[in-house]
Tab-separated table of C-alpha atoms in Angstrom:
chain	number	residue	atom	x	y	z
A	1	ALA	CA	122.954	80.030	57.057
A	2	GLY	CA	120.994	81.585	54.228
A	3	GLY	CA	121.843	85.035	55.506
A	4	SER	CA	125.480	84.330	55.773
A	5	ALA	CA	125.576	82.714	52.309
A	6	ALA	CA	124.051	85.878	50.847
A	7	LEU	CA	126.510	87.995	52.808
A	8	LEU	CA	129.466	85.999	51.517
A	9	ALA	CA	128.207	86.230	47.960
A	10	LEU	CA	127.857	89.960	48.280
A	11	THR	CA	131.389	90.349	49.880
A	12	VAL	CA	132.974	88.119	47.150
A	13	GLY	CA	131.226	90.358	44.525
A	14	LEU	CA	132.577	93.527	46.214
A	15	ARG	CA	136.186	92.171	46.629
A	16	THR	CA	136.159	91.172	43.001
A	17	ILE	CA	135.328	94.663	41.892
A	18	ASN	CA	137.987	95.740	44.378
A	19	CYS	CA	140.528	93.435	42.677
A	20	PHE	CA	139.821	94.877	39.265
A	21	LEU	CA	139.983	98.519	40.623
A	22	VAL	CA	143.487	98.060	41.828
A	23	GLN	CA	145.789	98.464	38.940
A	24	THR	CA	148.859	99.948	40.562
A	25	SER	CA	152.035	98.601	42.080
A	26	PHE	CA	152.727	98.965	45.873
A	27	VAL	CA	156.087	97.319	46.698
A	28	PRO	CA	158.534	94.933	44.852
A	29	ASP	CA	157.804	92.085	47.237
A	30	GLU	CA	154.235	91.727	45.789
A	31	TYR	CA	155.884	90.149	42.777
A	32	TRP	CA	159.497	89.308	43.696
A	33	GLN	CA	158.598	87.147	46.700
A	34	SER	CA	155.496	85.429	45.284
A	35	LEU	CA	154.659	85.543	41.649
A	36	GLU	CA	158.170	85.732	40.228
A	37	VAL	CA	159.417	82.873	42.407
A	38	ALA	CA	156.179	80.929	41.425
A	39	HIS	CA	156.665	81.493	37.720
A	40	ARG	CA	160.215	80.225	37.962
A	41	MET	CA	158.982	77.189	39.851
A	42	ALA	CA	156.231	76.408	37.338
A	43	PHE	CA	157.692	77.393	33.997
A	44	LYS	CA	161.512	77.237	34.739
A	45	TYR	CA	162.355	80.642	33.220
A	46	LEU	CA	165.330	82.216	34.807
A	47	SER	CA	164.821	85.280	36.946
A	48	ARG	CA	166.914	85.979	39.933
A	49	CYS	CA	164.432	86.574	42.701
A	50	ARG	CA	164.539	88.386	45.958
A	51	GLY	CA	164.802	85.931	48.853
A	52	SER	CA	166.819	83.356	46.956
A	53	ARG	CA	169.337	83.484	49.764
A	54	GLY	CA	167.291	81.401	52.088
A	55	LEU	CA	165.591	84.347	53.755
A	56	ARG	CA	162.222	83.396	52.309
A	57	GLY	CA	160.668	79.975	51.951
A	58	TYR	CA	159.041	78.371	48.977
A	59	SER	CA	155.674	77.570	50.917
A	60	TYR	CA	154.027	80.774	49.859
A	61	PRO	CA	155.068	80.861	46.202
A	62	LEU	CA	154.088	77.234	45.925
A	63	ILE	CA	150.473	78.342	46.156
A	64	PHE	CA	150.831	80.517	43.120
A	65	ALA	CA	153.069	78.024	41.332
A	66	SER	CA	150.164	75.396	41.751
A	67	ILE	CA	147.652	78.008	40.112
A	68	TYR	CA	150.226	78.583	37.240
A	69	LYS	CA	150.745	74.781	36.859
A	70	ALA	CA	146.787	74.230	36.814
A	71	LEU	CA	146.507	76.928	34.177
A	72	GLN	CA	149.215	75.384	32.098
A	73	LEU	CA	147.733	71.836	32.293
A	74	LEU	CA	144.430	73.394	31.042
A	75	ALA	CA	146.306	75.182	28.259
A	76	LYS	CA	145.183	78.488	29.666
A	77	ASP	CA	148.472	79.921	30.700
A	78	ASP	CA	147.716	83.195	28.896
A	79	VAL	CA	149.752	86.168	30.360
A	80	GLN	CA	146.514	87.978	31.371
A	81	LEU	CA	145.178	84.955	33.339
A	82	LEU	CA	148.647	84.574	35.068
A	83	ILE	CA	148.390	88.043	36.293
A	84	TRP	CA	144.725	88.068	37.441
A	85	VAL	CA	143.904	84.653	38.700
A	86	PRO	CA	146.352	84.868	41.723
A	87	ARG	CA	144.835	88.294	42.481
A	88	LEU	CA	141.273	86.890	42.272
A	89	VAL	CA	142.169	84.109	44.599
A	90	GLN	CA	143.361	86.690	47.108
A	91	ALA	CA	140.142	88.617	46.571
A	92	VAL	CA	138.001	85.607	47.478
A	93	LEU	CA	140.102	84.841	50.540
A	94	ALA	CA	139.675	88.532	51.595
A	95	ALA	CA	135.943	88.176	51.268
A	96	PHE	CA	135.919	85.148	53.453
A	97	ALA	CA	138.041	86.990	55.969
A	98	ASP	CA	135.651	90.027	55.983
A	99	VAL	CA	132.783	87.621	56.667
A	100	LYS	CA	134.603	85.818	59.486
A	101	LEU	CA	135.277	89.133	61.177
A	102	TYR	CA	131.581	89.911	60.936
A	103	SER	CA	130.511	86.581	62.420
A	104	LEU	CA	133.154	86.832	65.225
A	105	VAL	CA	131.821	90.089	66.413
A	106	ARG	CA	128.117	88.860	65.925
A	107	HIS	CA	128.915	85.891	68.274
A	108	MET	CA	130.612	88.047	70.856
A	109	GLU	CA	128.140	90.993	70.713
A	110	ASN	CA	125.175	91.309	68.470
A	111	GLU	CA	124.064	91.878	64.860
A	112	GLU	CA	124.129	95.561	64.945
A	113	THR	CA	127.825	95.808	66.236
A	114	ALA	CA	128.815	93.208	63.662
A	115	LYS	CA	127.288	95.204	60.865
A	116	CYS	CA	129.194	98.325	61.939
A	117	VAL	CA	132.523	96.407	62.177
A	118	TYR	CA	131.919	94.867	58.710
A	119	PHE	CA	130.997	98.333	57.404
A	120	CYS	CA	134.252	99.798	58.748
A	121	GLN	CA	136.232	96.894	57.366
A	122	LEU	CA	134.865	97.381	53.819
A	123	CYS	CA	135.282	101.186	53.989
A	124	SER	CA	139.007	101.057	54.969
A	125	TRP	CA	141.041	102.456	51.995
A	126	PHE	CA	144.128	100.688	53.012
A	127	THR	CA	142.407	97.212	53.159
A	128	TRP	CA	140.906	98.080	49.637
A	129	TYR	CA	144.392	98.929	48.480
A	130	SER	CA	146.105	95.896	49.965
A	131	CYS	CA	143.671	93.033	50.387
A	132	THR	CA	143.843	91.642	46.780
A	133	ARG	CA	147.485	91.853	46.304
A	134	THR	CA	149.908	88.882	46.323
A	135	LEU	CA	151.906	90.143	49.274
A	136	THR	CA	152.913	88.004	52.177
A	137	ASN	CA	151.492	90.720	54.441
A	138	THR	CA	148.054	90.324	52.770
A	139	THR	CA	148.036	86.599	53.484
A	140	GLU	CA	149.339	87.199	56.972
A	141	THR	CA	146.577	89.617	57.642
A	142	LEU	CA	143.882	87.242	56.253
A	143	LEU	CA	145.191	84.278	58.300
A	144	THR	CA	145.167	86.519	61.374
A	145	ILE	CA	141.514	87.090	60.886
A	146	PHE	CA	140.817	83.410	60.406
A	147	ALA	CA	142.798	82.556	63.518
A	148	LEU	CA	141.000	85.334	65.519
A	149	SER	CA	137.671	83.799	64.676
A	150	TYR	CA	138.692	80.551	66.501
A	151	TYR	CA	140.486	82.412	69.282
A	152	PRO	CA	138.915	81.363	72.610
A	153	ILE	CA	138.059	84.869	73.774
A	154	LYS	CA	135.600	85.335	76.701
A	155	GLY	CA	132.002	85.270	75.353
A	156	SER	CA	132.881	83.576	72.091
A	157	LYS	CA	131.301	80.297	71.322
A	158	MET	CA	133.585	79.586	68.309
A	159	GLY	CA	136.871	78.979	70.126
A	160	SER	CA	139.080	76.105	69.061
A	161	SER	CA	142.688	76.030	70.264
A	162	CYS	CA	143.856	73.579	67.568
A	163	LYS	CA	142.284	75.491	64.697
A	164	TYR	CA	143.565	78.910	65.778
A	165	LEU	CA	147.069	77.608	66.530
A	166	ALA	CA	147.262	75.947	63.186
A	167	LEU	CA	146.340	79.146	61.376
A	168	ILE	CA	148.951	81.104	63.308
A	169	ALA	CA	151.531	78.570	62.522
A	170	LEU	CA	150.688	78.720	58.785
A	171	ALA	CA	150.942	82.441	58.889
A	172	ILE	CA	154.322	82.230	60.611
A	173	VAL	CA	155.635	79.775	57.879
A	174	ILE	CA	154.448	82.450	55.231
A	175	ARG	CA	155.908	85.420	57.221
A	176	PRO	CA	157.796	84.725	60.423
A	177	THR	CA	156.806	88.200	61.775
A	178	ALA	CA	153.241	86.939	62.016
A	179	VAL	CA	154.295	85.680	65.495
A	180	ILE	CA	154.417	89.298	66.750
A	181	PRO	CA	150.692	90.127	67.261
A	182	TRP	CA	149.960	86.701	68.592
A	183	ILE	CA	152.426	86.822	71.553
A	184	PRO	CA	150.074	88.712	73.821
A	185	LEU	CA	147.019	86.712	72.647
A	186	VAL	CA	148.598	83.302	73.116
A	187	PHE	CA	149.999	84.350	76.380
A	188	SER	CA	146.571	85.622	77.563
A	189	HIS	CA	144.969	82.304	76.580
A	190	PHE	CA	147.624	80.295	78.320
A	191	LEU	CA	146.979	82.230	81.534
A	192	GLN	CA	143.223	81.662	81.350
A	193	GLU	CA	143.494	77.996	80.263
A	194	GLN	CA	142.682	75.516	83.050
A	195	ARG	CA	144.358	72.534	81.386
A	196	LYS	CA	147.767	74.187	80.626
A	197	ALA	CA	149.751	70.954	80.068
A	198	ASP	CA	147.082	69.595	77.602
A	199	LEU	CA	147.238	72.801	75.603
A	200	ILE	CA	150.995	72.460	75.114
A	201	LEU	CA	151.104	68.681	74.678
A	202	TYR	CA	148.004	68.159	72.447
A	203	ASN	CA	147.824	71.423	70.603
A	204	CYS	CA	151.063	73.536	70.575
A	205	ILE	CA	153.595	70.792	70.081
A	206	PRO	CA	151.775	68.702	67.315
A	207	VAL	CA	150.811	71.907	65.426
A	208	GLY	CA	154.321	73.254	65.627
A	209	LEU	CA	155.941	70.005	64.448
A	210	VAL	CA	153.569	69.545	61.540
A	211	THR	CA	153.872	73.022	60.105
A	212	VAL	CA	157.668	73.422	60.624
A	213	GLY	CA	158.150	69.886	59.159
A	214	THR	CA	156.096	70.667	56.090
A	215	SER	CA	157.797	73.924	55.580
A	216	LEU	CA	161.274	72.263	55.937
A	217	ILE	CA	160.407	69.581	53.372
A	218	ILE	CA	158.933	72.041	50.798
A	219	ASP	CA	162.126	74.218	51.199
A	220	ARG	CA	164.399	71.041	50.915
A	221	VAL	CA	162.754	70.190	47.602
A	222	PHE	CA	163.166	73.591	46.046
A	223	PHE	CA	166.395	74.810	47.677
A	224	GLY	CA	168.018	71.426	47.233
A	225	LYS	CA	169.295	71.482	50.868
A	226	TRP	CA	168.040	71.813	54.279
A	227	VAL	CA	167.166	75.396	55.223
A	228	LEU	CA	165.351	76.786	58.213
A	229	VAL	CA	164.043	79.932	56.510
A	230	GLN	CA	162.292	81.304	59.565
A	231	LEU	CA	165.468	81.438	61.537
A	232	ASN	CA	167.430	83.024	58.712
A	233	PHE	CA	164.688	85.624	58.370
A	234	LEU	CA	164.653	86.560	62.037
A	235	LYS	CA	168.555	86.636	62.090
A	236	PHE	CA	168.500	88.921	59.053
A	237	ASN	CA	165.866	91.362	60.344
A	238	LEU	CA	166.261	91.285	64.059
A	239	LEU	CA	169.774	90.206	65.010
A	240	GLN	CA	171.754	91.729	62.133
A	241	ASN	CA	169.189	94.366	61.469
A	242	LEU	CA	170.016	94.236	57.662
A	243	GLY	CA	166.590	95.472	56.782
A	244	THR	CA	168.014	98.994	57.115
A	245	PHE	CA	169.499	98.262	53.635
A	246	TYR	CA	166.014	99.093	52.281
A	247	GLY	CA	165.809	102.255	54.366
A	248	SER	CA	165.421	103.373	57.982
A	249	HIS	CA	162.916	105.613	59.857
A	250	PRO	CA	162.746	107.190	63.399
A	251	TRP	CA	161.332	104.922	66.217
A	252	HIS	CA	158.105	106.965	66.380
A	253	TRP	CA	157.193	106.628	62.712
A	254	TYR	CA	154.467	104.023	63.185
A	255	PHE	CA	152.655	106.233	65.811
A	256	THR	CA	153.157	109.539	63.962
A	257	GLN	CA	152.683	108.445	60.348
A	258	GLY	CA	152.241	104.552	59.926
A	259	LEU	CA	149.117	103.884	61.953
A	260	PRO	CA	147.450	107.320	61.275
A	261	VAL	CA	147.902	106.838	57.516
A	262	ILE	CA	146.618	103.229	57.252
A	263	LEU	CA	143.660	104.164	59.543
A	264	GLY	CA	142.962	107.358	57.720
A	265	THR	CA	139.631	108.824	58.669
A	266	HIS	CA	138.954	105.802	60.797
A	267	LEU	CA	141.473	107.190	63.406
A	268	PRO	CA	138.975	109.241	65.504
A	269	PHE	CA	136.522	106.316	65.518
A	270	PHE	CA	139.344	103.943	66.556
A	271	ILE	CA	140.346	106.159	69.491
A	272	HIS	CA	136.681	106.596	70.499
A	273	GLY	CA	136.086	102.905	70.107
A	274	CYS	CA	139.033	102.188	72.609
A	275	VAL	CA	137.267	104.303	75.134
A	276	VAL	CA	133.722	102.763	74.800
A	277	ALA	CA	134.544	99.027	74.004
A	278	PRO	CA	134.043	96.622	76.907
A	279	LYS	CA	136.802	95.107	78.932
A	280	THR	CA	136.688	91.782	76.972
A	281	TYR	CA	138.348	93.682	74.017
A	282	ARG	CA	141.248	95.026	76.060
A	283	ILE	CA	143.397	92.139	74.765
A	284	PHE	CA	142.798	93.436	71.151
A	285	LEU	CA	144.140	96.872	72.140
A	286	VAL	CA	147.014	95.407	73.929
A	287	THR	CA	147.734	93.436	70.737
A	288	VAL	CA	147.732	96.560	68.580
A	289	ILE	CA	149.924	98.580	70.913
A	290	TRP	CA	152.312	95.705	71.479
A	291	THR	CA	152.748	95.083	67.697
A	292	VAL	CA	153.307	98.659	66.934
A	293	LEU	CA	155.836	99.007	69.618
A	294	VAL	CA	157.780	95.910	68.548
A	295	TYR	CA	157.802	97.050	64.943
A	296	SER	CA	158.995	100.545	66.154
A	297	MET	CA	162.225	98.985	67.395
A	298	LEU	CA	163.202	97.799	63.956
A	299	SER	CA	164.747	100.697	61.934
A	300	HIS	CA	163.345	99.570	58.530
A	301	LYS	CA	159.575	100.614	58.595
A	302	GLU	CA	156.814	100.239	56.030
A	303	PHE	CA	152.990	100.784	56.133
A	304	ARG	CA	152.321	97.219	55.141
A	305	PHE	CA	154.254	95.673	58.175
A	306	ILE	CA	151.394	96.836	60.507
A	307	TYR	CA	148.569	95.853	58.154
A	308	PRO	CA	147.850	92.783	60.226
A	309	VAL	CA	146.630	94.873	63.153
A	310	LEU	CA	144.198	96.727	61.000
A	311	PRO	CA	141.242	94.182	61.570
A	312	PHE	CA	141.744	94.623	65.275
A	313	CYS	CA	141.391	98.351	64.836
A	314	MET	CA	138.117	97.862	62.811
A	315	VAL	CA	136.587	96.103	65.796
A	316	PHE	CA	136.979	99.301	67.812
A	317	CYS	CA	135.906	101.490	64.893
A	318	GLY	CA	132.698	99.383	64.695
A	319	TYR	CA	132.059	99.802	68.377
A	320	SER	CA	132.474	103.582	67.985
A	321	LEU	CA	130.062	103.735	65.117
A	322	LYS	CA	127.367	101.793	66.939
A	323	HIS	CA	127.679	104.114	69.981
A	324	LEU	CA	126.988	107.235	67.881
A	325	LYS	CA	123.368	106.620	68.027
A	326	GLU	CA	121.767	109.430	66.266
A	327	TRP	CA	124.935	110.468	64.484
A	328	LYS	CA	125.445	106.903	63.172
A	329	LYS	CA	124.193	107.527	59.627
A	330	SER	CA	126.195	110.793	59.118
A	331	ALA	CA	129.265	109.152	60.529
A	332	ALA	CA	128.937	106.173	58.204
A	333	ALA	CA	128.414	108.563	55.278
A	334	PHE	CA	131.618	110.475	56.231
A	335	LEU	CA	133.618	107.200	56.535
A	336	LEU	CA	132.488	105.947	53.146
A	337	LEU	CA	133.077	109.185	51.174
A	338	SER	CA	136.362	110.080	52.927
A	339	ASN	CA	137.802	106.607	52.003
A	340	VAL	CA	136.533	106.348	48.445
A	341	VAL	CA	138.915	109.015	47.098
A	342	PRO	CA	142.212	107.529	48.561
A	343	ALA	CA	141.111	104.071	47.672
A	344	LEU	CA	140.396	104.939	44.025
A	345	TYR	CA	143.452	107.216	43.668
A	346	THR	CA	145.994	104.717	45.081
A	347	GLY	CA	144.285	101.852	43.335
A	348	LEU	CA	144.031	103.339	39.815
A	349	VAL	CA	146.445	106.293	39.657
A	350	HIS	CA	149.380	106.278	41.890
A	351	GLN	CA	152.423	104.069	40.806
A	352	ARG	CA	150.566	102.552	37.748
A	353	GLY	CA	153.484	102.739	35.336
A	354	SER	CA	155.337	99.822	36.678
A	355	LEU	CA	152.393	97.523	35.508
A	356	ASP	CA	151.410	99.482	32.374
A	357	VAL	CA	154.958	99.410	30.936
A	358	MET	CA	154.866	95.513	31.118
A	359	ARG	CA	152.067	95.494	28.471
A	360	HIS	CA	154.578	97.091	26.085
A	361	VAL	CA	157.118	94.425	26.891
A	362	GLN	CA	154.565	91.697	26.363
A	363	GLN	CA	154.161	92.942	22.733
A	364	LEU	CA	157.630	91.820	22.090
A	365	CYS	CA	156.673	88.307	22.589
A	366	SER	CA	154.117	88.128	19.845
A	367	ASN	CA	156.333	88.255	16.671
A	368	SER	CA	159.500	87.043	15.180
A	369	TYR	CA	161.186	89.947	17.037
A	370	GLN	CA	161.423	87.820	20.286
A	371	ALA	CA	164.739	86.256	19.387
A	372	GLN	CA	166.529	89.545	18.719
A	373	ALA	CA	164.790	91.600	21.605
A	374	HIS	CA	166.804	92.262	24.651
A	375	VAL	CA	165.083	94.473	27.280
A	376	PHE	CA	167.113	96.395	29.995
A	377	PHE	CA	165.337	97.938	32.909
A	378	MET	CA	167.568	100.819	34.069
A	379	MET	CA	165.524	101.439	37.192
A	380	PRO	CA	165.881	101.100	40.980
A	381	CYS	CA	165.952	97.220	41.178
A	382	HIS	CA	162.735	95.285	41.295
A	383	SER	CA	160.671	98.377	40.138
A	384	THR	CA	158.583	96.298	37.829
A	385	PRO	CA	157.451	92.728	37.823
A	386	PHE	CA	159.311	90.421	35.505
A	387	TYR	CA	158.495	87.112	33.652
A	388	SER	CA	155.171	86.718	35.689
A	389	HIS	CA	153.875	89.713	33.727
A	390	VAL	CA	155.437	88.746	30.234
A	391	HIS	CA	155.361	84.938	30.181
A	392	CYS	CA	157.642	84.340	27.348
A	393	PRO	CA	161.510	83.602	27.304
A	394	LEU	CA	162.387	87.123	26.331
A	395	LYS	CA	165.943	88.218	27.088
A	396	MET	CA	165.531	90.744	29.891
A	397	ARG	CA	167.813	92.277	32.582
A	398	PHE	CA	167.561	94.658	35.492
A	399	LEU	CA	169.980	96.378	37.862
A	400	GLN	CA	170.879	94.007	40.716
A	401	CYS	CA	170.626	94.987	44.478
A	402	PRO	CA	171.220	91.932	46.659
A	403	PRO	CA	171.755	92.805	50.323
A	404	ASP	CA	175.307	92.109	51.552
A	405	LEU	CA	175.174	89.279	54.028
A	406	THR	CA	179.049	89.146	54.606
A	407	GLY	CA	179.245	92.239	56.755
A	408	ASN	CA	181.433	94.133	54.148
A	409	GLN	CA	181.199	97.768	55.196
A	410	SER	CA	182.162	99.128	51.730
A	411	TYR	CA	179.697	97.054	49.822
A	412	ILE	CA	177.806	98.928	47.033
A	413	ASP	CA	175.199	97.127	44.833
A	414	GLU	CA	175.015	97.426	41.039
A	415	ALA	CA	171.987	99.741	41.148
A	416	ASP	CA	173.880	102.231	43.455
A	417	VAL	CA	177.044	101.961	41.265
A	418	PHE	CA	174.884	102.780	38.172
A	419	TYR	CA	173.121	105.705	39.850
A	420	SER	CA	176.401	107.261	41.017
A	421	ASN	CA	177.430	107.724	37.308
A	422	PRO	CA	174.871	106.486	34.818
A	423	LEU	CA	176.585	107.683	31.667
A	424	GLY	CA	180.009	106.409	32.707
A	425	TRP	CA	178.459	103.043	33.708
A	426	LEU	CA	176.613	102.592	30.389
A	427	ASN	CA	179.626	103.517	28.241
A	428	LYS	CA	181.833	100.916	30.198
A	429	GLU	CA	179.187	98.258	30.178
A	430	PHE	CA	178.233	98.585	26.472
A	431	TYR	CA	181.656	99.411	25.068
A	432	ASN	CA	180.799	97.264	22.212
A	433	ASP	CA	177.635	97.825	19.970
A	434	THR	CA	176.890	94.218	19.673
A	435	LEU	CA	176.212	94.198	23.403
A	436	LEU	CA	173.504	96.904	23.171
A	437	PRO	CA	170.034	95.969	24.363
A	438	SER	CA	167.268	96.547	21.793
A	439	HIS	CA	165.104	98.201	24.382
A	440	LEU	CA	165.876	100.516	27.324
A	441	ILE	CA	163.252	101.139	29.975
A	442	PHE	CA	163.799	103.873	32.612
A	443	PHE	CA	162.232	106.615	34.711
A	444	SER	CA	161.977	110.047	33.162
A	445	VAL	CA	164.377	111.598	35.754
A	446	LEU	CA	167.175	109.582	34.044
A	447	GLU	CA	166.688	110.859	30.503
A	448	GLN	CA	168.609	114.196	30.776
A	449	GLU	CA	171.717	112.580	32.236
A	450	ILE	CA	172.030	109.751	29.574
A	451	SER	CA	170.703	111.772	26.503
A	452	SER	CA	174.233	111.761	24.853
A	453	PHE	CA	174.456	107.941	25.139
A	454	LEU	CA	170.945	107.485	23.716
A	455	ALA	CA	171.684	109.874	20.684
A	456	LEU	CA	175.027	108.387	20.052
A	457	ARG	CA	173.946	104.824	19.954
A	458	GLY	CA	170.827	105.459	17.878
A	459	TYR	CA	167.907	104.935	20.431
A	460	GLU	CA	164.564	106.612	19.851
A	461	LYS	CA	161.730	107.098	22.337
A	462	THR	CA	158.781	104.897	21.500
A	463	THR	CA	156.569	104.973	24.542
A	464	THR	CA	155.881	107.251	27.446
A	465	VAL	CA	153.937	105.714	30.360
A	466	PHE	CA	152.541	107.709	33.283
A	467	HIS	CA	153.677	106.392	36.754
A	468	THR	CA	152.957	108.938	39.595
A	469	HIS	CA	152.127	112.494	40.471
A	470	VAL	CA	154.736	112.495	43.296
A	471	PRO	CA	158.059	111.563	41.892
A	472	GLN	CA	160.823	111.026	44.422
A	473	GLY	CA	164.587	110.611	43.981
A	474	ARG	CA	165.256	107.875	41.360
A	475	VAL	CA	161.573	107.391	40.623
A	476	GLY	CA	160.236	109.808	37.958
A	477	SER	CA	156.652	110.873	37.108
A	478	HIS	CA	156.843	108.911	33.819
A	479	ILE	CA	158.534	105.636	32.410
A	480	TYR	CA	160.169	105.899	28.983
A	481	VAL	CA	160.671	103.115	26.569
A	482	TYR	CA	163.493	103.723	24.065
A	483	ARG	CA	164.193	101.374	21.100
A	484	LYS	CA	167.355	100.942	19.145
A	485	LYS	CA	166.682	102.124	15.573
């Protein structure tokens, strides 16, 4: 117990450092499906959030809203604490998950293999990049590890049907796609289980009823009506395939890019591990392949969607490392060094402008200027966080882009209308000088196109913020802040 306490303390320390070394934005959902919703729940500021159409439940944001409310009651709802405390909570959970993965392998195998798996898990650049973020995918992955530690796999002494099923159910409430990796695992357990009826009657049904019931009640309170979010989510993403609204990729993308990128230099170790690992672990490999295949059928693809299979992959990587007897130290050094660069670059450099620019917006809160200030983000919608990173009732606006749920073929959202003719849109929208925002925030790629509007209406550039070395389409290398003279 002393050893595991020391390991936990070390891991919490490492993940805390990890948390502070990730100062970039990844995807809008990190804020718009968690912190922004939570901020509105706790402080009642208005911000139209993604997922307000019954596609996302309130159960996950409620966790952060509780943190915000606690800080408010302690009179500690300072904007920096609102930004960092939720992230630190994720970091501590991530540390617990790392240690759970270690103890799972130690129970199934031995100390040496467990250390190798733990090392691989800590080395993973993508885990470093994602595990302290307030994404539903992050919590889904952590709950998957916790559930796995109670999964009744052959050779494990830790199995508990009730615990692992409850953790899966919680993950599904947070993100309905969490069901995908667990289909082969639950099916395999069911086939091996002697008392099948007991498993269904005393574990599956009660756990299902409690979690769905709790989720329904939470959503009833905040939506003001009965909504079965999980059903809406599956309808939107699977049946109507409306996820394509956010982009689409070829079917093989996860095999040719997705998995190789998130595994990085772990890839050869993963392949070797699949060959040398004992048969007991075949179910883990089936889970990885099955999950990637299912996600491959959906046209909208993202790296983070397959993040929950990464811990399974790390088990195989650890196996491989242990088998490289005399090469073990060199292989470990290679893994560590080759992951440090992408971890630090993506955590500290790539796409940091979205967060840095919010510090300039925060400054508008601190003086008598707040009443007159009106900030307009002319960016691809949800490019930056909102009130959760400002925490004052500043007048702010961004370009809207809700997906069309009516099946209208000719639907174009506000952001697309804006980008089709920025200058025309601005002149039409702000035909009267009294309507003009005090501050305009936009990516550098837009400046040339709207320069005449800026000059004519008396705007001057006050701030330039670095964003990325790889600008793409509507996203520029820098973010500019213009202020009306």
